[in-house]
Tab-separated table of C-alpha atoms in Angstrom:
chain	number	residue	atom	x	y	z
A	1	MET	CA	91.733	107.752	53.362
A	2	GLU	CA	88.428	105.868	53.411
A	3	THR	CA	90.243	102.615	54.200
A	4	GLY	CA	92.026	104.264	57.121
A	5	VAL	CA	88.779	105.646	58.524
A	6	LYS	CA	87.114	102.225	58.216
A	7	ASN	CA	90.040	100.563	59.981
A	8	LYS	CA	89.803	103.054	62.838
A	9	LYS	CA	86.063	102.441	63.206
A	10	LEU	CA	86.619	98.675	63.196
A	11	SER	CA	89.354	99.026	65.805
A	12	ALA	CA	87.092	101.166	67.978
A	13	LYS	CA	84.253	98.635	67.697
A	14	ALA	CA	86.617	95.758	68.472
A	15	GLY	CA	87.880	97.642	71.522
A	16	LYS	CA	84.323	98.194	72.779
A	17	VAL	CA	83.454	94.522	72.235
A	18	CYS	CA	86.560	93.403	74.137
A	19	ALA	CA	85.779	95.802	76.981
A	20	ILE	CA	82.185	94.543	77.207
A	21	LEU	CA	83.335	90.900	77.175
A	22	PHE	CA	85.893	91.609	79.883
A	23	LEU	CA	83.321	93.343	82.074
A	24	ALA	CA	80.830	90.506	81.509
A	25	ILE	CA	83.408	87.909	82.555
A	26	MET	CA	84.304	89.911	85.663
A	27	ILE	CA	80.622	90.249	86.596
A	28	VAL	CA	80.097	86.490	86.200
A	29	PHE	CA	83.122	85.638	88.364
A	30	THR	CA	82.009	88.171	90.984
A	31	LEU	CA	78.335	87.232	91.189
A	32	TYR	CA	78.563	83.467	90.663
A	33	PRO	CA	79.779	82.601	94.214
A	34	ILE	CA	77.009	84.725	95.760
A	35	ILE	CA	74.291	83.231	93.535
A	36	TYR	CA	75.596	79.708	94.129
A	37	THR	CA	75.579	80.298	97.880
A	38	VAL	CA	71.971	81.504	97.851
A	39	PHE	CA	70.682	78.632	95.720
A	40	GLY	CA	72.820	76.118	97.623
A	41	SER	CA	71.295	77.292	100.878
A	42	LEU	CA	67.867	76.301	99.526
A	43	LYS	CA	68.852	72.697	98.715
A	44	THR	CA	68.929	69.565	100.845
A	45	ASN	CA	72.331	68.459	102.077
A	46	ALA	CA	72.239	65.328	99.907
A	47	GLU	CA	71.368	67.349	96.806
A	48	LEU	CA	74.100	69.863	97.522
A	49	THR	CA	76.883	67.326	98.147
A	50	ALA	CA	75.832	65.237	95.130
A	51	GLY	CA	76.535	68.225	92.891
A	52	GLY	CA	73.334	68.000	90.852
A	53	ALA	CA	71.432	70.787	89.154
A	54	PHE	CA	72.270	74.427	89.767
A	55	PHE	CA	68.739	75.241	90.928
A	56	PRO	CA	67.142	73.407	93.862
A	57	GLU	CA	64.702	70.617	93.079
A	58	GLU	CA	62.616	71.712	96.069
A	59	TRP	CA	63.095	75.045	97.788
A	60	GLN	CA	64.196	74.290	101.354
A	61	PHE	CA	63.421	77.547	103.156
A	62	LYS	CA	63.500	75.652	106.441
A	63	ASN	CA	67.308	75.702	106.192
A	64	TYR	CA	67.220	79.341	107.284
A	65	TYR	CA	65.016	78.497	110.243
A	66	GLN	CA	67.441	75.752	111.281
A	67	ALA	CA	70.369	78.140	110.956
A	68	PHE	CA	68.685	80.646	113.271
A	69	VAL	CA	67.710	77.950	115.784
A	70	GLN	CA	71.026	76.058	115.850
A	71	ALA	CA	73.337	79.061	115.916
A	72	ASP	CA	71.161	81.617	117.715
A	73	PHE	CA	71.662	83.993	114.802
A	74	VAL	CA	69.600	86.719	116.413
A	75	LYS	CA	72.289	87.137	119.084
A	76	TYR	CA	75.182	86.835	116.656
A	77	THR	CA	73.576	89.294	114.236
A	78	GLY	CA	73.255	91.783	117.085
A	79	ASN	CA	76.919	91.253	117.995
A	80	SER	CA	77.968	91.822	114.382
A	81	VAL	CA	75.918	95.004	114.058
A	82	ILE	CA	77.206	96.447	117.348
A	83	LEU	CA	80.805	95.544	116.499
A	84	ALA	CA	80.725	96.799	112.900
A	85	VAL	CA	78.935	100.078	113.675
A	86	SER	CA	81.050	100.879	116.763
A	87	THR	CA	84.321	100.067	114.996
A	88	THR	CA	83.288	102.154	111.983
A	89	VAL	CA	82.408	105.196	114.121
A	90	LEU	CA	85.633	104.943	116.128
A	91	ALA	CA	87.786	104.396	113.039
A	92	VAL	CA	86.201	107.273	111.097
A	93	GLY	CA	86.714	109.618	114.061
A	94	THR	CA	90.353	108.658	114.613
A	95	CYS	CA	91.166	108.705	110.887
A	96	ALA	CA	89.606	112.143	110.468
A	97	LEU	CA	91.609	113.592	113.365
A	98	ALA	CA	94.869	111.828	112.458
A	99	GLY	CA	94.601	112.721	108.765
A	100	PHE	CA	93.915	116.370	109.608
A	101	VAL	CA	96.837	116.619	112.023
A	102	LEU	CA	99.285	114.920	109.652
A	103	ALA	CA	98.200	117.117	106.752
A	104	ARG	CA	98.043	120.472	108.542
A	105	ARG	CA	100.291	120.430	111.605
A	106	ASN	CA	104.054	120.104	112.075
A	107	PHE	CA	105.424	118.344	115.134
A	108	ALA	CA	108.489	116.413	116.265
A	109	GLY	CA	108.625	112.908	114.814
A	110	LYS	CA	106.099	113.564	112.062
A	111	LYS	CA	108.333	112.205	109.296
A	112	LEU	CA	109.088	109.078	111.324
A	113	LEU	CA	105.406	108.534	112.032
A	114	LEU	CA	104.527	108.934	108.349
A	115	ALA	CA	107.298	106.498	107.411
A	116	LEU	CA	105.916	103.934	109.863
A	117	TYR	CA	102.370	104.432	108.610
A	118	THR	CA	103.504	104.084	104.997
A	119	SER	CA	105.499	100.946	105.756
A	120	MET	CA	102.399	99.319	107.238
A	121	MET	CA	100.828	99.463	103.780
A	122	PHE	CA	103.495	97.112	102.409
A	123	ILE	CA	104.070	94.813	105.396
A	124	SER	CA	101.468	92.168	106.196
A	125	LEU	CA	101.943	91.093	109.799
A	126	GLY	CA	98.790	88.985	109.759
A	127	SER	CA	98.316	86.609	112.668
A	128	VAL	CA	101.686	87.575	114.191
A	129	THR	CA	100.021	90.515	115.954
A	130	LEU	CA	97.086	88.552	117.368
A	131	TYR	CA	98.820	87.268	120.498
A	132	PRO	CA	100.349	90.644	121.506
A	133	ILE	CA	96.970	92.339	120.997
A	134	TYR	CA	95.172	89.676	123.006
A	135	GLN	CA	97.797	89.836	125.769
A	136	PHE	CA	97.503	93.627	125.939
A	137	LEU	CA	93.712	93.472	126.187
A	138	GLN	CA	94.031	90.810	128.859
A	139	ASP	CA	96.431	92.989	130.861
A	140	VAL	CA	93.982	95.910	130.828
A	141	GLY	CA	90.996	93.671	131.566
A	142	LEU	CA	89.262	94.014	128.180
A	143	SER	CA	89.903	90.572	126.666
A	144	LYS	CA	86.377	89.354	127.461
A	145	SER	CA	84.414	92.456	126.535
A	146	MET	CA	82.955	93.948	123.362
A	147	ILE	CA	85.003	97.118	123.979
A	148	GLY	CA	88.233	95.139	123.725
A	149	LEU	CA	87.091	93.528	120.472
A	150	ILE	CA	86.178	96.937	119.046
A	151	ILE	CA	89.613	98.319	119.930
A	152	ALA	CA	91.354	95.290	118.426
A	153	LEU	CA	89.503	95.621	115.116
A	154	THR	CA	89.895	99.400	114.945
A	155	GLY	CA	93.681	99.135	114.907
A	156	GLY	CA	95.923	101.801	113.462
A	157	GLN	CA	94.012	102.261	110.167
A	158	ALA	CA	97.230	103.204	108.344
A	159	VAL	CA	95.784	103.094	104.814
A	160	ASN	CA	92.655	105.018	105.774
A	161	VAL	CA	94.633	107.678	107.642
A	162	LEU	CA	96.812	108.225	104.582
A	163	LEU	CA	93.706	108.476	102.381
A	164	VAL	CA	92.260	111.177	104.617
A	165	MET	CA	95.613	112.966	104.855
A	166	GLY	CA	95.927	113.078	101.052
A	167	PHE	CA	92.404	114.439	100.760
A	168	VAL	CA	92.980	117.169	103.378
A	169	ARG	CA	96.189	118.236	101.656
A	170	GLY	CA	94.096	119.043	98.597
A	171	ILE	CA	91.941	121.490	100.574
A	172	PRO	CA	93.299	125.066	100.228
A	173	LYS	CA	95.076	126.259	103.369
A	174	GLU	CA	93.599	129.697	102.792
A	175	LEU	CA	90.370	128.371	104.312
A	176	ASP	CA	92.233	127.601	107.544
A	177	GLU	CA	93.907	130.988	107.590
A	178	ALA	CA	90.634	132.853	106.970
A	179	ALA	CA	88.956	130.926	109.786
A	180	ILE	CA	91.817	131.655	112.187
A	181	ILE	CA	91.640	135.370	111.317
A	182	ASP	CA	87.917	135.238	112.167
A	183	GLY	CA	88.800	133.884	115.590
A	184	CYS	CA	88.570	130.112	115.137
A	185	THR	CA	90.873	127.872	117.123
A	186	ILE	CA	92.457	124.797	115.558
A	187	TYR	CA	89.492	122.787	116.841
A	188	GLY	CA	87.087	125.209	115.190
A	189	VAL	CA	88.993	124.957	111.908
A	190	PHE	CA	88.692	121.186	111.999
A	191	GLY	CA	85.052	121.029	113.107
A	192	ARG	CA	83.603	123.902	111.070
A	193	ILE	CA	85.804	124.086	107.978
A	194	ILE	CA	87.639	120.832	107.258
A	195	LEU	CA	85.254	118.182	108.592
A	196	PRO	CA	82.273	119.132	106.348
A	197	VAL	CA	84.554	119.071	103.294
A	198	MET	CA	85.936	115.660	104.295
A	199	LYS	CA	82.566	113.885	104.095
A	200	PRO	CA	83.222	112.102	100.741
A	201	ILE	CA	86.502	110.519	101.844
A	202	LEU	CA	85.092	109.692	105.281
A	203	ALA	CA	82.248	107.834	103.546
A	204	VAL	CA	84.848	105.720	101.730
A	205	VAL	CA	86.690	105.027	104.988
A	206	ALA	CA	83.427	104.067	106.686
A	207	LEU	CA	82.575	101.568	103.952
A	208	PHE	CA	86.047	100.011	104.053
A	209	VAL	CA	86.015	99.671	107.839
A	210	PHE	CA	82.446	98.342	107.994
A	211	ARG	CA	83.187	95.723	105.343
A	212	ASN	CA	86.435	94.584	106.956
A	213	THR	CA	84.872	94.403	110.405
A	214	TRP	CA	81.753	92.586	109.247
A	215	ASN	CA	83.794	89.989	107.303
A	216	ASP	CA	86.567	89.548	109.875
A	217	TYR	CA	86.996	85.979	111.067
A	218	ILE	CA	90.436	85.268	112.528
A	219	THR	CA	90.688	88.225	114.910
A	220	THR	CA	87.101	87.837	116.104
A	221	LEU	CA	87.549	84.090	116.587
A	222	ILE	CA	90.699	84.514	118.687
A	223	MET	CA	89.322	87.367	120.762
A	224	THR	CA	86.063	85.573	121.571
A	225	ILE	CA	87.452	82.136	122.484
A	226	THR	CA	87.075	82.866	126.196
A	227	ASN	CA	83.649	84.491	125.718
A	228	PRO	CA	81.589	82.753	122.992
A	229	ASP	CA	78.652	85.090	123.687
A	230	LEU	CA	80.558	87.816	121.815
A	231	GLN	CA	80.960	85.793	118.631
A	232	THR	CA	79.775	87.328	115.360
A	233	LEU	CA	78.024	85.983	112.290
A	234	THR	CA	81.228	85.075	110.464
A	235	VAL	CA	82.387	82.893	113.352
A	236	ALA	CA	78.932	81.393	113.880
A	237	VAL	CA	78.613	80.478	110.192
A	238	VAL	CA	81.689	78.244	110.336
A	239	GLN	CA	80.297	76.512	113.412
A	240	LEU	CA	77.212	75.581	111.368
A	241	LYS	CA	79.321	73.274	109.227
A	242	TYR	CA	78.808	70.460	111.702
A	243	SER	CA	75.502	69.683	113.352
A	244	VAL	CA	74.851	68.049	116.666
A	245	ASN	CA	75.170	64.702	114.843
A	246	ALA	CA	78.750	65.549	113.786
A	247	ALA	CA	77.772	65.318	110.119
A	248	ALA	CA	78.735	67.981	107.630
A	249	GLU	CA	75.639	70.048	106.866
A	250	TRP	CA	76.715	72.318	104.065
A	251	HIS	CA	73.171	73.457	103.288
A	252	ILE	CA	72.828	74.899	106.788
A	253	MET	CA	76.246	76.530	106.560
A	254	LEU	CA	75.345	78.145	103.222
A	255	ALA	CA	72.081	79.387	104.720
A	256	GLY	CA	74.055	81.062	107.485
A	257	ALA	CA	76.510	82.482	104.942
A	258	SER	CA	73.611	83.941	102.936
A	259	ILE	CA	72.270	85.629	106.055
A	260	ALA	CA	75.720	87.088	106.729
A	261	ILE	CA	76.029	88.380	103.152
A	262	ILE	CA	72.721	90.270	103.088
A	263	PRO	CA	73.646	93.210	105.407
A	264	ILE	CA	76.907	94.029	103.623
A	265	LEU	CA	75.130	93.941	100.228
A	266	ILE	CA	72.477	96.320	101.541
A	267	VAL	CA	75.165	98.712	102.794
A	268	TYR	CA	76.879	98.721	99.401
A	269	LEU	CA	73.629	99.268	97.521
A	270	LEU	CA	72.626	102.178	99.760
A	271	CYS	CA	76.077	103.800	99.814
A	272	ASN	CA	77.206	103.094	96.256
A	273	LYS	CA	76.940	106.736	95.129
A	274	GLN	CA	78.797	108.043	98.173
A	275	PHE	CA	81.514	105.418	97.682
A	276	ILE	CA	82.139	106.371	94.041
A	277	ALA	CA	81.929	110.102	94.849
A	278	GLY	CA	84.434	109.678	97.673
A	279	LEU	CA	86.924	107.771	95.532
A	280	THR	CA	86.589	110.296	92.713
A	281	ALA	CA	87.010	113.239	95.066
A	282	GLY	CA	89.955	111.554	96.759
A	283	ALA	CA	91.660	110.953	93.424
A	284	VAL	CA	91.198	114.596	92.393
A	285	LYS	CA	92.200	116.055	95.777
A	286	GLY	CA	95.141	113.719	96.304
């Protein structure tokens, strides 16, 4: 009996050690690129390309000044903020309405629509859709405006709509019925009853959309070719790779990348609790 108990305790300790080692390895692989980018942005170009020490020999803070001057990062930062915030607000609003309707209302073609939405989760169209989207925006006169770029990045939000729909399905329908008996219309049910309860899952959707929009490169690059003034930080960072002398300046590019990383890290740090709460609530409700 004592031997069996000891073996169980040893197995439990071994399991904890393995779990800690696994988490430590994952943390290292996750944080190393970010740390390397920050320290690399504070090196000279020669030091960076030579692949010397991990830490800079001399801290080159002027790299950040050069990045701002060469790429006009003030303008591009403003574009990124406007684009990410506007897309997030629009996506959260449309996902909330679509998820509510799909979860609570019956209408012709609902099953077909759900099948299409579900299929979009398993089919990656990628760059195939870029030309049709650009052509559509050009036809309606929005290909050179921030509004057109916001619409293009908002998209259908299939995954997020299904997340919201699953969450709403977990809310008791008796709340809807009680509100209707009290005189609420369907709009009142959504605005006064369902929407306040949906806050955790909407916080998750907002974080997903903000991250994807802030980090988007291909769509933003294509949509801003004819109007470079609308370019965002992610597009501007790549342009920093080559200076006016046509020489690769990786230290300047890493400085720009570090600037682009900071806002998304701040958002995650501030919204970490809401993100975890939303995922937990969504898992329970769904």
